[in-house]
Amino acid sequence: MREIHYHDFESGDYHKILTSSTARKLLEHVSEDPFNHEGDWQGFLTCRVNFLIEESKGSDLEEDLFLIGCAALSAFLQSNVTGPPLSWNPATIIIPQKVRDWLAPEIEIQVRLIASLTVDGEAVYKLTPHVELFCLAKSLLNFEFADHGAATEHLRYRLRVNFWHQRLLSDTSPSLQESIYRDLQLLEEKLLGEVRQARAEFLIERATIHNYYGYDAKARDDLAEAARLRRFEFALTGRLGKRTKFQQKELSQLVVLAKSAEKDQTNSTNSDDHSEQQADRVEMHKSDDLAKPVELQLNDDTLLESISFSEDSPDLSVQDEQSIPMALKDLDPADQPALDPLDSIILLATASSITNTSPQDGLTREETLPYATRVLAGGSTNWQIYTQALIVRSRIEGYKSRTTERGLLQLQAVVDQVIAETTSEAGHQPQETAQEQSQTSATTFLPQLKSSESAPVSERLQYVHLLASPTRWKLESELADRWVSLGGLRTALEIYERLQMWAEVGLCWAAQDREDKAKQIIRQQLYVSESNDASEERVDVNGDVVSSTEGATERDPLPNDAPRLFCILGDIEKSVTAYERAWEISNCRYARAQRSLGKHYFAIKELKKADEAYTKSLKLNPQNHGIWFALGCVRLQLEDWTGAAEAFARAVQIEDKDAESWSNLAAALLRLAPEQTTAPTKDISEEEETEDLSPETPKPDPQTHIREAFAALKRAASLKRDSYRIWQNLLHVSVQLSPPPYTDIIIAQTRLIDLLSKTQGRKASTSPSTSSARRRGEKHRHPHRRRPRRAPHRHLPFPSFPLTNQKAEANNPQHPDTPNKTPGFEKMLLTLLLKRIPPLITTSRRLWLLLAKLHLHFQHPSAALSAYEKAWRVTLNQPGWEESEELWKDVVEATTDLVDAYQSLGERKREGGMGRGNWWRGIEI
C-alpha cells in the first residue's frame, strides 16, 4: 500500500509527504553512497535517486519522488510567497543532521545551495529562506525518469519549477527561457485532446510566462483563447456615472462588464465537493463574510470610494454597444456577479499585458484600472487572487495624485501581510543567520490577521502558478521603488539595507547624484583592503576590513551577483575593465556585460567594437528586442545595410509593434543594392524548341527593396501615427514606386498636414504629392475632351485628369481614362487639393498655379481666375522685389500670367442657365 497519495498534496499536507519513508530513504541514508561529494548536496541527491530507482522493484517509486518534488516546491512557495507560515522546520527535514555533518556545516551548505542556482551570471537573492526546499524540487522535477519523464503532470511541474527559478533570478536567463519555451511546446502538444478546463488553464499559465518576458501580444492572444474555451464574456466599455462627490453631471466612466459561464458549460473537472465548496464561498463573498486580505479605503475629500453609475442606459462606450455580448448588456455595473477564479485571473493577466505595452502612459493606466476594480468589487473568491488584485490596483494608483497615498499604504499593507504570513511560527524557527533574522524583523502597518480570518494553504496555492505572485523580498523591493518615485529616498534606503540588496542601495545613492557613495558601496561588496592603516579602512556588514581606495583586492570568493555588481560599477565609473571582468567571472555567459560594453562603445563612437559586443550579447540572448534595435542602429552608422536590415528584421519579428524598428528597417532596405532576378522567359513555339537557347541574363529589379521599404513604412505609420518623420519618409518612398500608390500618397500628405499645419504652415503642404499628381495628369491626358480657350502661356494648360464620370466607367471598364484605384480616390484627391491645401498657402505661387490648372481642368473659370490672382499677390508681396532682378522677373511673369488669365477667362459666360449649377464659380466637394 502506498504511503504517499495525491490527496495529501492537494490538501497541503507537505510535511507528511516530506517525512514519508520514501523521503527518508532519499534524504537520510548515506552509508550506501560510495561517492565523495565534497559538500555537493545536489550531486548527493542525484546519486541517491539513481540508487533508489535501481534498488526499487515497484512501479510507484518514481511517482512518489515526483510528489516529493511537487510538495517541496509548494512548501517553498508557501513559505516565501503566499503563507500561511510553516509549522515545521524544513532545514532539519530536507538536510538531516547526519547529512550535514557528512557534507559541510549548515551555513556553508545554505551558501552553496544559493550559489548553485546561479544561471548565466544571474544570481538569486542571497537571503532566500528555505532554499533547500527549492533545490530539492529543482533536482527531482528535472530528473529524467524512465517511464514518466514525458507525462503531462511531470512536464507541467518541470515547467513550473524552471519558471519559478527564472523569477528568483535578478534578470532573465537565456538558458532557462529556452528550456521553459521548449516545455511549453511539448505541453501544448499533449493537451490538444484534453478537456476545455485543462487547455484553458494551460493558456492562462502560458500567458503569464509571456507577460514576464514581455510578449504582451502573445499573452493577449492566449487569454482571448482561454476566455473562449471557458465561455467567459467580458468587455471594457463605458457607462454614465459620477466619480467625484460634488459632480453634478454624469459622464462616461470606464468599466469592465464580466460574467462567468455556468458550471455545466465550462467542462470543469473539479469534484462535486470542490464545486459545492466554491459555491459556498461565492455566497460568503456576497455577504462580505469571506476571509480576504485587508482592502484600504480611499478616504478622499473629493473622489468617491467607487464610481456611482447611472441606472439609465449607456450613451457612450469604448467597445461599441452593438458588439457587447447580450449576456453583458443587462448587467448592473455596480452589482455584478462573482467571477470564477480562473476568469478573475484572465482579467488580471489582461491588465498586466496592457501595462507591458506602454506602462508610463496615462491612458493605459486608466484602461487597466477597471480590470483590477472588477476583480476586487465582487469579482474574486480566492485569497491569493484578491491579494494579487490589490497589488495591481496599488501599482496603478501610485501615479495619480489623489490616489497615491492609498496606493502606497495598500502596497505597504500587502507587504506586511505577506511578511507576517510567510514568517515561521514561534517555536518552529529554523536556524537562521544574523542576516536572515534582520531581514524578517520588519514591523507591520496593520494588526496581523487571526488564523480564523485567513485562508487555508490549499486555497492560496491553488492558482499560484497561474498568478505568478511576487516573493516577499521582491514585493518589499517594489515598495522601496515606490518610495524612490515619491522622493522618500531615506525610507527606500532603509528597506534596501535591511534586505541587504546592495546593488539597489548603490543605484539609489546614484539617483541622488551621490555617485561617490554608490561607488563606495559597490566596491565594498567586491573588494577587500589589505591596508593596515585605520584611517583608510573600515569594517563592513560581513565583518571584513574594507577600503574605498583603489589598492583593494577582490574578495575570494566573490558574491553570487558579482557580474551585476561589476556592471553597475562600470556604469558609474565608465570603466571598460569592469564590464570585461563581469564577462570573465560569468564564464562568458552574462549577456548584460556585453550589452553594457556595446552601449559604452556606441557612446564614444567606436562602432566596430559596439557591433562586436552587441553580437556576443545576442548569441546568448537572441530574444532581446532592444539589443537587436541597437545593433541595427550601429550598422546603419557603419553603412552595413545588409546587416542593419537583418538586425531590424529580427527586432520586428520579436516585437512587431515597434514603429521605430519598422522605420529603420525601411531606411536600411532603401540603401540595399537591387536584387538579381531572372526575367520571365518568352513562349517558344514547337518548331523553336529544338534550338539552343541561352538562359536569360539576370537583371536587377530596382523596385524590390523599395516595395519592401514601402510596406515597412506603412506598418510604422499605422503604429505611430503622430510621427511626422515617418509620414514624410512614407511619402518620399511612395513617389518612387512605379506605378505610384496614389491613395497612400494622398493619405500620407493629408496626415502630414494634420500634424504640421499649426507649426510649419505652407511647408506642411509642400511635398512630392502635388508634383506626383501633376505627373499623373500628364500621363493620362484625355484626347477627346474639349479644353477651354486659354491664353498661350505655359502655366495655363492643365492636362485632363482621369476623373471621369463613375457611371460611364462602370459601363465601360476598358475606358482609357479609368485608373486602377480604390473607391473614393477622386474625392480624397479633390478634398486634399481644394480644402486642405489652400488654407496653408501663404507664399507659394507654384501651389496657386497648380490649383488654377485643376480648376481649368474642371472648366471653372471663376475659381481658376481667383487662383491666378492669389498667385500674383503672393509674388508681389515678396520683400525687395523692386531691387532684385530675379524677383523682378518673377513679378513680371506672374503679372503676365494674370493678364493672360483675364484675357482668356474674364469674358466667359455661363451656359445652360441655372440647371448647370455653380460650374463657373468652382467645385462643390
CSV table of C-alpha atoms in Angstrom, one decimal, residues 41 79 81 94 135 216 228 232 274 378 440 448 481 497 537 558 561 563 603 613 627 664 679 683 705 736 887 919 924:
chain,number,residue,atom,x,y,z
A,41,TRP,CA,24.3,18.2,-1.7
A,79,SER,CA,7.0,30.0,3.0
A,81,VAL,CA,5.0,33.8,-1.5
A,94,ILE,CA,15.4,18.2,3.9
A,135,CYS,CA,16.8,22.9,-4.6
A,216,ASP,CA,2.3,41.0,-24.5
A,228,ARG,CA,-13.4,31.5,-25.5
A,232,PHE,CA,-16.1,33.7,-20.3
A,274,HIS,CA,-15.0,21.3,-4.5
A,378,GLY,CA,-17.5,41.4,-6.4
A,440,THR,CA,12.5,39.2,8.8
A,448,GLN,CA,-1.9,40.7,11.9
A,481,ASP,CA,10.9,51.6,-5.6
A,497,GLU,CA,19.8,47.9,3.5
A,537,GLU,CA,39.8,51.1,6.3
A,558,LEU,CA,33.2,36.8,-5.0
A,561,ASP,CA,25.8,38.6,-8.0
A,563,PRO,CA,28.7,40.1,-12.5
A,603,ALA,CA,28.5,56.4,-26.9
A,613,ALA,CA,29.8,43.5,-28.2
A,627,ILE,CA,19.7,44.9,-28.4
A,664,ASN,CA,14.7,51.9,-39.6
A,679,ALA,CA,13.4,37.9,-66.2
A,683,ASP,CA,6.8,31.5,-75.1
A,705,HIS,CA,13.6,46.8,-51.9
A,736,GLN,CA,9.5,56.3,-56.1
A,887,LEU,CA,12.4,88.7,-58.1
A,919,TRP,CA,-19.9,75.5,-62.6
A,924,GLU,CA,-18.6,71.5,-54.6
